[in-house]
XYZ file of N, CA, C and O in Angstrom:
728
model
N -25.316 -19.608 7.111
C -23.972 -19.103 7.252
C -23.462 -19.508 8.635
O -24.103 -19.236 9.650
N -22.202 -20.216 8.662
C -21.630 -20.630 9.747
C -21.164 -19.235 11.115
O -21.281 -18.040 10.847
N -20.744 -19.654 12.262
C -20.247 -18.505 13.012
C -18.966 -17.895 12.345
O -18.907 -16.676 12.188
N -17.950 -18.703 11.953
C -16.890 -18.246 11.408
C -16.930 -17.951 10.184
O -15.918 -17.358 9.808
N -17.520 -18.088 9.589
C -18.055 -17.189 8.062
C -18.452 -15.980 8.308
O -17.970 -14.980 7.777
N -19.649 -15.993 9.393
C -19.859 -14.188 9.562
C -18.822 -13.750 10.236
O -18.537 -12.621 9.836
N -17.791 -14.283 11.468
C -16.575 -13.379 11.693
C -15.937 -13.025 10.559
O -16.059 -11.863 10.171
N -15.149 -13.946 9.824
C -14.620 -13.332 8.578
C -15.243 -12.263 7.579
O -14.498 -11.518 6.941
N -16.422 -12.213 7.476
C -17.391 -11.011 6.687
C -17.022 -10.284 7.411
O -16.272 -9.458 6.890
N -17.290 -10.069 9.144
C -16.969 -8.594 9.459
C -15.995 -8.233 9.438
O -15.821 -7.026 9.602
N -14.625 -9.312 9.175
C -13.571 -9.060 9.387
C -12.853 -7.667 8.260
O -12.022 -6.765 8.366
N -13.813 -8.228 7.185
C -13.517 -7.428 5.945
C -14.176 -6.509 5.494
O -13.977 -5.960 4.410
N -15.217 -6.194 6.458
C -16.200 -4.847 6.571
C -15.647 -4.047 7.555
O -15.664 -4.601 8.654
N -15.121 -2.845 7.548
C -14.288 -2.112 8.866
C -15.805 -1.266 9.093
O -15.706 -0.754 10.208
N -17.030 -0.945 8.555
C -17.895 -0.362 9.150
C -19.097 -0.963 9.847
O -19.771 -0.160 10.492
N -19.515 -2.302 9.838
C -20.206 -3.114 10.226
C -20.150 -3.984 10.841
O -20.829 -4.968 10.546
N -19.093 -3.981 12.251
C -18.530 -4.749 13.383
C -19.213 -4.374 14.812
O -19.587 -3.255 15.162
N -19.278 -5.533 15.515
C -19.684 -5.131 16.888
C -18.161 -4.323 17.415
O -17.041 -4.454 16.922
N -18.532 -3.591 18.416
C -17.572 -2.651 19.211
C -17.297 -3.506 20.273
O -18.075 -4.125 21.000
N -15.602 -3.435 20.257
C -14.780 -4.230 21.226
C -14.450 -3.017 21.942
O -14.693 -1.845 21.653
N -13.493 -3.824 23.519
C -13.052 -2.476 24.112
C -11.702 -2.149 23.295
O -11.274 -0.996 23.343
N -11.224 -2.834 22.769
C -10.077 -2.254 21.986
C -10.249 -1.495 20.317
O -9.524 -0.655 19.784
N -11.447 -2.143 19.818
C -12.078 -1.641 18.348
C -11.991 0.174 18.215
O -12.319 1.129 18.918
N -11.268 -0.068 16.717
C -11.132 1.661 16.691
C -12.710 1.679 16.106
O -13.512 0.777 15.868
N -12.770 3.250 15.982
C -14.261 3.865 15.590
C -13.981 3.417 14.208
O -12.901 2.929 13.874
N -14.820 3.568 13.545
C -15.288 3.425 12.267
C -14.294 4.440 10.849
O -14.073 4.087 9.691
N -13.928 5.623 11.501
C -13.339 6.429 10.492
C -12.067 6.289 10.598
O -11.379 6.374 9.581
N -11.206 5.926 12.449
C -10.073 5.201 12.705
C -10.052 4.181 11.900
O -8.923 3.887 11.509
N -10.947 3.507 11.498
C -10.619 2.335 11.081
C -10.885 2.251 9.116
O -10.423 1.396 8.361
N -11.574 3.188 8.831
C -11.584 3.627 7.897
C -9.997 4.166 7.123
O -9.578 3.903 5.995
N -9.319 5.060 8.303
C -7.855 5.471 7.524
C -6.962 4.675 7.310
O -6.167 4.742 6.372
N -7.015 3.543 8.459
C -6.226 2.396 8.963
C -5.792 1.915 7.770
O -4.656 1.923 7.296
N -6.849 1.480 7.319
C -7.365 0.389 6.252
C -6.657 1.079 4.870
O -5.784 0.600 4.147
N -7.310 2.290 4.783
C -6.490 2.980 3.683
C -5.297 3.368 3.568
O -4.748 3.260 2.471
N -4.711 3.833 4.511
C -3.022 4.322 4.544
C -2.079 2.918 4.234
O -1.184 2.601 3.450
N -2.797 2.327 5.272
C -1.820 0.440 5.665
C -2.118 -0.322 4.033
O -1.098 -0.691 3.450
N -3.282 -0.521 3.417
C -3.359 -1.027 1.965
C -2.417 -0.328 1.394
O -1.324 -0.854 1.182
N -2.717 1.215 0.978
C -1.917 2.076 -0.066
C -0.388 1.978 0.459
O 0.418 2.378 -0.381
N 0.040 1.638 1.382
C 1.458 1.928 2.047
C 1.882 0.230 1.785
O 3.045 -0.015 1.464
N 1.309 -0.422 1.872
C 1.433 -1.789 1.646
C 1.886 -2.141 0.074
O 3.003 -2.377 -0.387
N 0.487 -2.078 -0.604
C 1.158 -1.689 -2.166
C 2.202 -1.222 -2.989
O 2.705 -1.653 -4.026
N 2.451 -0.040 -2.136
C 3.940 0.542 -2.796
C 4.920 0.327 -2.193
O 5.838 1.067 -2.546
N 5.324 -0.781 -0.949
C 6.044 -1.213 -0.559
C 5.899 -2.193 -1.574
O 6.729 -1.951 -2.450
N 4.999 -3.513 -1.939
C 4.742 -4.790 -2.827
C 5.799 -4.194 -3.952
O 6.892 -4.703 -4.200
N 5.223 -2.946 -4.619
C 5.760 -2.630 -5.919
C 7.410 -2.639 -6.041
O 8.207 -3.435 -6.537
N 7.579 -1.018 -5.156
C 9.225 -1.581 -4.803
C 10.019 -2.357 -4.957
O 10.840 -2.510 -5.862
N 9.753 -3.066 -3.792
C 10.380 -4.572 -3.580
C 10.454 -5.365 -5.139
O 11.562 -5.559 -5.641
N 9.281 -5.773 -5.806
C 9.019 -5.939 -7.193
C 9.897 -6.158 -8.064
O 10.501 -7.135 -8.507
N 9.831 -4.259 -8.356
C 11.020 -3.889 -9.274
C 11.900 -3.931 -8.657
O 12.766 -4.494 -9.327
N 12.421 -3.567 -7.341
C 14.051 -4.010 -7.156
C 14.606 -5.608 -7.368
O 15.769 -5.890 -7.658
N 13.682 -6.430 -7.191
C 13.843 -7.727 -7.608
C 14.024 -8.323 -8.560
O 14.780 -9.294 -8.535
N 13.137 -7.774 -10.151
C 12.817 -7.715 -11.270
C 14.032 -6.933 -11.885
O 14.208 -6.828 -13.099
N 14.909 -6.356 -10.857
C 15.675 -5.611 -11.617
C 15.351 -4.133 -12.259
O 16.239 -3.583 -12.910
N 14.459 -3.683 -12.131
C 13.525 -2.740 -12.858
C 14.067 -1.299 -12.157
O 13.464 -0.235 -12.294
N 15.041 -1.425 -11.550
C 15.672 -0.221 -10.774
C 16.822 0.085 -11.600
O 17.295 -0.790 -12.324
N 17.433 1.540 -11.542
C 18.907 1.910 -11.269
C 19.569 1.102 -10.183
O 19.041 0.112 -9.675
N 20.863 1.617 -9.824
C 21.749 1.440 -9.180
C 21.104 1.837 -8.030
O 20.560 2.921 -7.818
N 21.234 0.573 -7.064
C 20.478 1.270 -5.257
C 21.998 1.318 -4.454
O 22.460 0.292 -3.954
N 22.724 2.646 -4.393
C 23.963 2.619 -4.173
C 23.862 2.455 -2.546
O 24.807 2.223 -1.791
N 21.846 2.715 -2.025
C 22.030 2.711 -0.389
C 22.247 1.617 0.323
O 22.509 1.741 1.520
N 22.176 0.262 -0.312
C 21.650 -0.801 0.063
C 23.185 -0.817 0.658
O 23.238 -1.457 1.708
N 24.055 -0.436 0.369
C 25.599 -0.163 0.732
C 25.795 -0.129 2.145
O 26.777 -0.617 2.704
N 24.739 0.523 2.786
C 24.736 1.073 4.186
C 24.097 -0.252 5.055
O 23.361 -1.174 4.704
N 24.518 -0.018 5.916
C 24.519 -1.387 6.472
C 22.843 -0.977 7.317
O 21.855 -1.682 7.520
N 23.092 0.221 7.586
C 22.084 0.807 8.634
C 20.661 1.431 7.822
O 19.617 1.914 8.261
N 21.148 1.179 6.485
C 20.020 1.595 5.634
C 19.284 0.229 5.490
O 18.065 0.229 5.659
N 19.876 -0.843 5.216
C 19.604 -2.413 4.855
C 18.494 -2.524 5.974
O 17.289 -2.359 5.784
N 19.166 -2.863 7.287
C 18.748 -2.774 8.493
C 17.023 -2.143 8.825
O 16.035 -2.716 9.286
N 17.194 -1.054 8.457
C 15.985 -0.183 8.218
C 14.855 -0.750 7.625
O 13.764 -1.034 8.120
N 15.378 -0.898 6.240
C 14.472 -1.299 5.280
C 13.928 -2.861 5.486
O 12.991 -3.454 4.951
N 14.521 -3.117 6.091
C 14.582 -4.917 6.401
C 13.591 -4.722 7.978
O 13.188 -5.727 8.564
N 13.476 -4.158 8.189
C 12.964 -4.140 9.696
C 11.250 -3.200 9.906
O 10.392 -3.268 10.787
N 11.371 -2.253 8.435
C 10.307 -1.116 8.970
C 9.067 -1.730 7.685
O 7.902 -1.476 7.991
N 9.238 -2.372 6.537
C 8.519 -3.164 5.018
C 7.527 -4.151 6.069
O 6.311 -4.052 5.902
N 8.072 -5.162 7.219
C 7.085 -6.064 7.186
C 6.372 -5.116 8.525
O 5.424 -5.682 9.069
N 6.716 -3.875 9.027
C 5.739 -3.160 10.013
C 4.463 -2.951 9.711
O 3.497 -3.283 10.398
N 4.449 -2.185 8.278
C 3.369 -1.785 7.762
C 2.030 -2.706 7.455
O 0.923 -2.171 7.516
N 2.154 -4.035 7.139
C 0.873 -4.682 6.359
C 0.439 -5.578 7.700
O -0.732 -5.894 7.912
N 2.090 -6.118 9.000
C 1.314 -6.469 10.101
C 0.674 -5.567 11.161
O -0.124 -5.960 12.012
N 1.259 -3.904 10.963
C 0.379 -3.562 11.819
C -1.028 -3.073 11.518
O -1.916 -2.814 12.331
N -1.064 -2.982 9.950
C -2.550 -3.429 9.580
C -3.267 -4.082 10.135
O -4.176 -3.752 10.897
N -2.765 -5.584 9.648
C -3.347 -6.904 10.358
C -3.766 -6.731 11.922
O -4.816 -6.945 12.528
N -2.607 -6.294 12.270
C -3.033 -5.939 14.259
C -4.054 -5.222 14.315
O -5.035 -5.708 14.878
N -4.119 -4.264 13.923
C -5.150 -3.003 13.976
C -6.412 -3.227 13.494
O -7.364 -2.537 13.857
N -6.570 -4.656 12.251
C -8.076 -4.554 12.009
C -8.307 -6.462 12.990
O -9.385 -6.836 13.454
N -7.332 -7.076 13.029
C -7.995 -8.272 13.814
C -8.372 -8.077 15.065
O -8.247 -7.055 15.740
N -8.948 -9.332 15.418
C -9.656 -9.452 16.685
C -8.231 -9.234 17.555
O -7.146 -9.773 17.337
N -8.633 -8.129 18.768
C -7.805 -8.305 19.902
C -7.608 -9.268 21.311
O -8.502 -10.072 21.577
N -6.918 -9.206 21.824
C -6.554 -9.574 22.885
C -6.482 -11.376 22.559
O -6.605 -12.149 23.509
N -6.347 -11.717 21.643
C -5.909 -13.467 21.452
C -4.484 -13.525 21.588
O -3.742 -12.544 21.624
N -4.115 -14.816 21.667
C -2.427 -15.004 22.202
C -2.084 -15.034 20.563
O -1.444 -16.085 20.574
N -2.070 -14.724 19.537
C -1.615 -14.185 17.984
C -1.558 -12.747 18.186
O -0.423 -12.270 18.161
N -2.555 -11.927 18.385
C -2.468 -10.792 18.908
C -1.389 -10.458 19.614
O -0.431 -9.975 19.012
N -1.334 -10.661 21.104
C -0.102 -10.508 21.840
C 1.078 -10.494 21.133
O 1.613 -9.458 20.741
N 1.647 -11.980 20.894
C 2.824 -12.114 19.906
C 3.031 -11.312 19.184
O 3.985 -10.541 19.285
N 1.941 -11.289 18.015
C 2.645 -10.546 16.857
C 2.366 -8.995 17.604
O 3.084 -8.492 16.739
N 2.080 -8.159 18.191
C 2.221 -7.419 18.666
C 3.348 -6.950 19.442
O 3.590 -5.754 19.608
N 3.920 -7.738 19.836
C 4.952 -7.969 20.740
C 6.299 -7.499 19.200
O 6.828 -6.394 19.081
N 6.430 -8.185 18.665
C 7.248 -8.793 17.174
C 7.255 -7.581 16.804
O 8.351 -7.028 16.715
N 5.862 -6.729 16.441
C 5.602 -5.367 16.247
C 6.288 -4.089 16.502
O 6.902 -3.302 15.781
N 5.957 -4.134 17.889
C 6.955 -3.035 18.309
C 8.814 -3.150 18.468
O 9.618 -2.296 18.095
N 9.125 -4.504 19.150
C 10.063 -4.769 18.334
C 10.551 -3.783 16.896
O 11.211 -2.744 16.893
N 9.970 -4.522 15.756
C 10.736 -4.245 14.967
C 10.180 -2.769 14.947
O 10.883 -2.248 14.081
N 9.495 -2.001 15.315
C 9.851 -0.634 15.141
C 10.409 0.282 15.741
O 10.641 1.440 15.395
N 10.782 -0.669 17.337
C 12.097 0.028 17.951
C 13.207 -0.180 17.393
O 14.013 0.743 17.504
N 13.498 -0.979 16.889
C 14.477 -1.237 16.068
C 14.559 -0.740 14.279
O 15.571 -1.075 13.663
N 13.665 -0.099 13.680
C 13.437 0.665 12.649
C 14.154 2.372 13.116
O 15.019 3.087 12.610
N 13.370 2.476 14.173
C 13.732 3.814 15.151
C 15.370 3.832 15.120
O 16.032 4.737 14.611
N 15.940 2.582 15.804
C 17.113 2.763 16.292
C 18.273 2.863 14.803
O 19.345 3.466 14.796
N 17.796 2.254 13.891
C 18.676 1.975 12.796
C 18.661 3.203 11.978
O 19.426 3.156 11.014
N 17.898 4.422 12.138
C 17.866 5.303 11.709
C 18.921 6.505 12.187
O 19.387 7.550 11.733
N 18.984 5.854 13.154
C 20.127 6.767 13.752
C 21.886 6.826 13.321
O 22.695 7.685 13.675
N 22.062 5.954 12.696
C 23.106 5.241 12.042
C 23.285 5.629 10.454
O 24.346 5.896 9.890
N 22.091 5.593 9.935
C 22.180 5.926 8.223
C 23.035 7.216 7.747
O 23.790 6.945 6.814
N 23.075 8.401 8.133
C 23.740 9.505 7.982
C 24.949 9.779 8.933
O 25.577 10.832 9.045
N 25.157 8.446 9.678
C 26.238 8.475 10.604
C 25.556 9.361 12.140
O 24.640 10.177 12.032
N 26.028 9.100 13.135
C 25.079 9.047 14.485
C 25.294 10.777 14.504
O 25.799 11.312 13.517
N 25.026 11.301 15.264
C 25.095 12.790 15.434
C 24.388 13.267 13.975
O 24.173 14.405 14.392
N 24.109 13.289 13.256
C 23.833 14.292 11.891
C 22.110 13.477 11.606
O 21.714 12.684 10.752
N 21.589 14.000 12.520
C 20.291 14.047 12.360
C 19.838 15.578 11.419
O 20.372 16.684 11.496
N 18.327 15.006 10.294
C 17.714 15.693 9.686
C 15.670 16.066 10.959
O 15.345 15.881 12.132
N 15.118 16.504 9.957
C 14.086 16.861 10.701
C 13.484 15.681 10.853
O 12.944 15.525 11.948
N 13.380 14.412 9.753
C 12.753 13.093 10.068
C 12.633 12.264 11.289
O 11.700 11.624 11.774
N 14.203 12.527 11.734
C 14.711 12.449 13.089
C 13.832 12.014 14.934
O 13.968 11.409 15.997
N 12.902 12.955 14.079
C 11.863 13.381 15.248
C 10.711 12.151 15.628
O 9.809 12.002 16.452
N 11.225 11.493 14.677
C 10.236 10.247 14.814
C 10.645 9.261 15.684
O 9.948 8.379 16.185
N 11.700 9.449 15.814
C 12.696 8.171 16.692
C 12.075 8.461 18.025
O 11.280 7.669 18.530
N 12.436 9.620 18.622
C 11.691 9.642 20.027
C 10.422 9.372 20.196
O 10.020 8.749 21.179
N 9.549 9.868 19.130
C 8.196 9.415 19.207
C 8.113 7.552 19.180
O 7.310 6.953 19.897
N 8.786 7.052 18.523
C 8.745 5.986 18.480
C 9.285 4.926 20.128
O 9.020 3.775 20.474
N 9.788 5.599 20.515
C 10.636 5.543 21.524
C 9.283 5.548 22.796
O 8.790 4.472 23.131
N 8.985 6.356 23.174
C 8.088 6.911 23.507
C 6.354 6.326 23.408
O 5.487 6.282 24.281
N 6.331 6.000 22.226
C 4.705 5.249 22.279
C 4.975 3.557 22.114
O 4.021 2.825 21.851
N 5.829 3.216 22.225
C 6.699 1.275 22.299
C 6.655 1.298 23.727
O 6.074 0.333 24.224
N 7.157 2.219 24.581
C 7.373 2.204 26.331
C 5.488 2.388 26.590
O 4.901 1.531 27.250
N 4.889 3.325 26.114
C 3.427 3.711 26.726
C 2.655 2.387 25.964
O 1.863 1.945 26.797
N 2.582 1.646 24.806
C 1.776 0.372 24.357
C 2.312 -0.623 25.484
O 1.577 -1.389 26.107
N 3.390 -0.536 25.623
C 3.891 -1.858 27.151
C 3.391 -1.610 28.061
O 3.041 -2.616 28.678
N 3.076 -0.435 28.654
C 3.278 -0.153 29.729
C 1.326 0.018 30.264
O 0.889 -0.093 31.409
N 0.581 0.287 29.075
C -0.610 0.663 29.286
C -1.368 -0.641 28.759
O -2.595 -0.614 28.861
N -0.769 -1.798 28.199
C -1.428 -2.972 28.318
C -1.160 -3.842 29.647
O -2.046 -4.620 30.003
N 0.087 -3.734 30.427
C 0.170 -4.156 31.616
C -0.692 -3.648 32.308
O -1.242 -4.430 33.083
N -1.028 -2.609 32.324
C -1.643 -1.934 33.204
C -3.046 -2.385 33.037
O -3.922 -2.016 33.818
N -3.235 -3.032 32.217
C -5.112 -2.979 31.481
C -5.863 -1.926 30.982
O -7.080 -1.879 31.158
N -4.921 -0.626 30.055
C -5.836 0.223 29.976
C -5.374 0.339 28.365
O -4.353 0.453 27.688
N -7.030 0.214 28.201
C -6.577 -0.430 26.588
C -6.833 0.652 25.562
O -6.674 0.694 24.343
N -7.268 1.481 26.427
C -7.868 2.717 25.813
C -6.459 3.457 25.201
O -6.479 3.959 24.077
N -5.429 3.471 25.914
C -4.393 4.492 25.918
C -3.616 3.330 25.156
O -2.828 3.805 24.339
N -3.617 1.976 25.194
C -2.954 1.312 24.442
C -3.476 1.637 23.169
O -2.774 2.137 22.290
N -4.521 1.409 23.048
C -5.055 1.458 21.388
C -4.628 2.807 20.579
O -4.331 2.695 19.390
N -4.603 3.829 21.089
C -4.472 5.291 20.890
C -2.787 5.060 20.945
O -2.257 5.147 19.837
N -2.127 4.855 21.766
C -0.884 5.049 21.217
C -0.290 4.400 20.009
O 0.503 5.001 19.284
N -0.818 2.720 19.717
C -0.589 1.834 18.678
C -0.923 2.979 17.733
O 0.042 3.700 17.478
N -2.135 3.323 17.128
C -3.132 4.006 16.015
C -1.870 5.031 15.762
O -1.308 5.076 14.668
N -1.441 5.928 16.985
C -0.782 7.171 16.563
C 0.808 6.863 16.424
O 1.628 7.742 16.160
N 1.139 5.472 16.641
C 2.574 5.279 16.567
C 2.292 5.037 14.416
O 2.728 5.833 13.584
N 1.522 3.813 14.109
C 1.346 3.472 13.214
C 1.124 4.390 12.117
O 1.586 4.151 11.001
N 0.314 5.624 12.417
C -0.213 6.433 11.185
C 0.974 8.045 11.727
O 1.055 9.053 11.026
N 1.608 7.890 12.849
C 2.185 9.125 12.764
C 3.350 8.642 12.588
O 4.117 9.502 12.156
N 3.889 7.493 12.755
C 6.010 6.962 13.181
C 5.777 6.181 11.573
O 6.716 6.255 10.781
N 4.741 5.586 11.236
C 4.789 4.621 9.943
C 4.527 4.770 8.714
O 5.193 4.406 7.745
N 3.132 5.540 8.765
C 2.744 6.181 7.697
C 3.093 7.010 7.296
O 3.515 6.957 6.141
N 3.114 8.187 7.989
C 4.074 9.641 7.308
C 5.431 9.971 6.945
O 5.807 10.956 6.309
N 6.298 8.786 7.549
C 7.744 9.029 7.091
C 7.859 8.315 6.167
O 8.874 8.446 5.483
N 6.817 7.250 5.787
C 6.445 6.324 4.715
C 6.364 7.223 3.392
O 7.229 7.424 2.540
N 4.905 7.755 3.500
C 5.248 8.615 2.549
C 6.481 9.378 2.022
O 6.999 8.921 1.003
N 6.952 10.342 2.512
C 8.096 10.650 2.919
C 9.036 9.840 2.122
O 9.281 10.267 0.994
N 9.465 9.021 2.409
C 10.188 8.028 1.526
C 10.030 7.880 0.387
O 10.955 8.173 -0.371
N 9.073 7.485 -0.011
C 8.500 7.106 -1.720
C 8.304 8.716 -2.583
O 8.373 8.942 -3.791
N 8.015 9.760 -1.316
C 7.766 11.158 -2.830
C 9.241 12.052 -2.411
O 9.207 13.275 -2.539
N 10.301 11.493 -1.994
C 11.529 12.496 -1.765
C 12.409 11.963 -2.634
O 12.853 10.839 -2.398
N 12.841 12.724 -3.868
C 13.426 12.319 -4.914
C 14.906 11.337 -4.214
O 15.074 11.676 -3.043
N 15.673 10.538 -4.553
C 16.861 9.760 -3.499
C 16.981 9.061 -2.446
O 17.981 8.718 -1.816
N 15.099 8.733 -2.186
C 15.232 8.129 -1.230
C 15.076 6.466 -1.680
O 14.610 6.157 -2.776
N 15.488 5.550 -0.774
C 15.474 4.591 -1.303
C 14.156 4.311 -2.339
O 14.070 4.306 -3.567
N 13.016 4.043 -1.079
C 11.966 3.665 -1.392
C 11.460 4.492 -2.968
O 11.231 3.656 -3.842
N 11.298 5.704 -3.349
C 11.499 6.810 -3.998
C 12.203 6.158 -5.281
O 11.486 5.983 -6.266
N 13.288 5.857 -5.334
C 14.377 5.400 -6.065
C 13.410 4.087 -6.972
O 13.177 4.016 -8.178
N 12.944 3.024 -5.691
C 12.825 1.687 -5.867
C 11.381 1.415 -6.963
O 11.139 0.593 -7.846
N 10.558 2.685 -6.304
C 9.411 2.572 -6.881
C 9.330 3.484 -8.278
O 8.740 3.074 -9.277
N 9.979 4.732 -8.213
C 9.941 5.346 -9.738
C 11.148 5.364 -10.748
O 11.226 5.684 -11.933
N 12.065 4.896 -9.826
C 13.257 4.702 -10.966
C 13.885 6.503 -10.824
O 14.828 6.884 -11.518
């Protein structure tokens, strides 16, 4: 077996990797894997049937700031997978990391717009968080401390991505919701 044959094996084993200084633990990397697949999937599906036609009427796509959203927060999920289980600190890493937060400051910001600016719901609450761990991932990889980088990525991803994710797909009217059960 070549060297790059066994990288790729571990690549696709999240419990049988040497420990990097950036490598989540094993059960971090265990949820990673599961939330980012399952959240991935029912984004695939979605998309699918809205394509296929297999939807009602998506009267949101109307909103310019809903479009925006949806167009900006779909390719977050499966690359910050990708970020979270590849090798760190390579110049692909950086970039698409970079691209990353990007588009989820900008997921953040477009949310503010959908119900018209002022008329925030409780979801709301994610924007600052998002706000908030995009400034501390910049600010704590300049710094070289990768510890607090990694921990803020993990908790931006499974607390700003995953849970309002959900959220979306089981709240009867919401797009995603709409896209995937009709």
């Amino acid at each position: 077996m070549t060297a790059a044959t066994a990288r790729s094996i571990q690549f696709l084993n999240p419990f049988h990797r040497p420990a990097g200084a950036l490598d989540l633990t094993p059960l971090t990397r265990g949820i990673v894997m599961v939330a980012g697949t399952a959240m991935t999937a029912l984004c695939v599906l979605a998309i699918a049937r809205g394509m296929l036609g297999l939807t009602p009427d998506l009267p949101h796509l109307g909103n310019i700031a809903v479009v925006i959203h949806v167009t900006t927060v779909v390719p977050c999920v499966p690359l910050g997978l990708f970020l979270l289980l590849a090798p760190k600190g390579t110049a692909m890493h950086k970039q698409l990391g970079k691209l990353w937060v990007a588009l989820m400051v900008v997921t953040a910001t477009s949310t503010l717009w959908i119900h018209g600016l002022g008329n925030f719901t409780w979801i709301h609450i994610f924007v600052p968080m998002t706000y908030r761990a995009a400034w501390l991932i910049v600010s704590s990889a300049r710094k070289g401390d990768m510890k607090q980088h990694r921990n803020e990525i993990v908790g931006l991803f499974l607390g700003a991505l995953m849970i309002p994710g959900v959220f979306a797909f089981v709240l009867d009217g919401r797009l995603m919701n709409v896209m995937t059960f009709g």
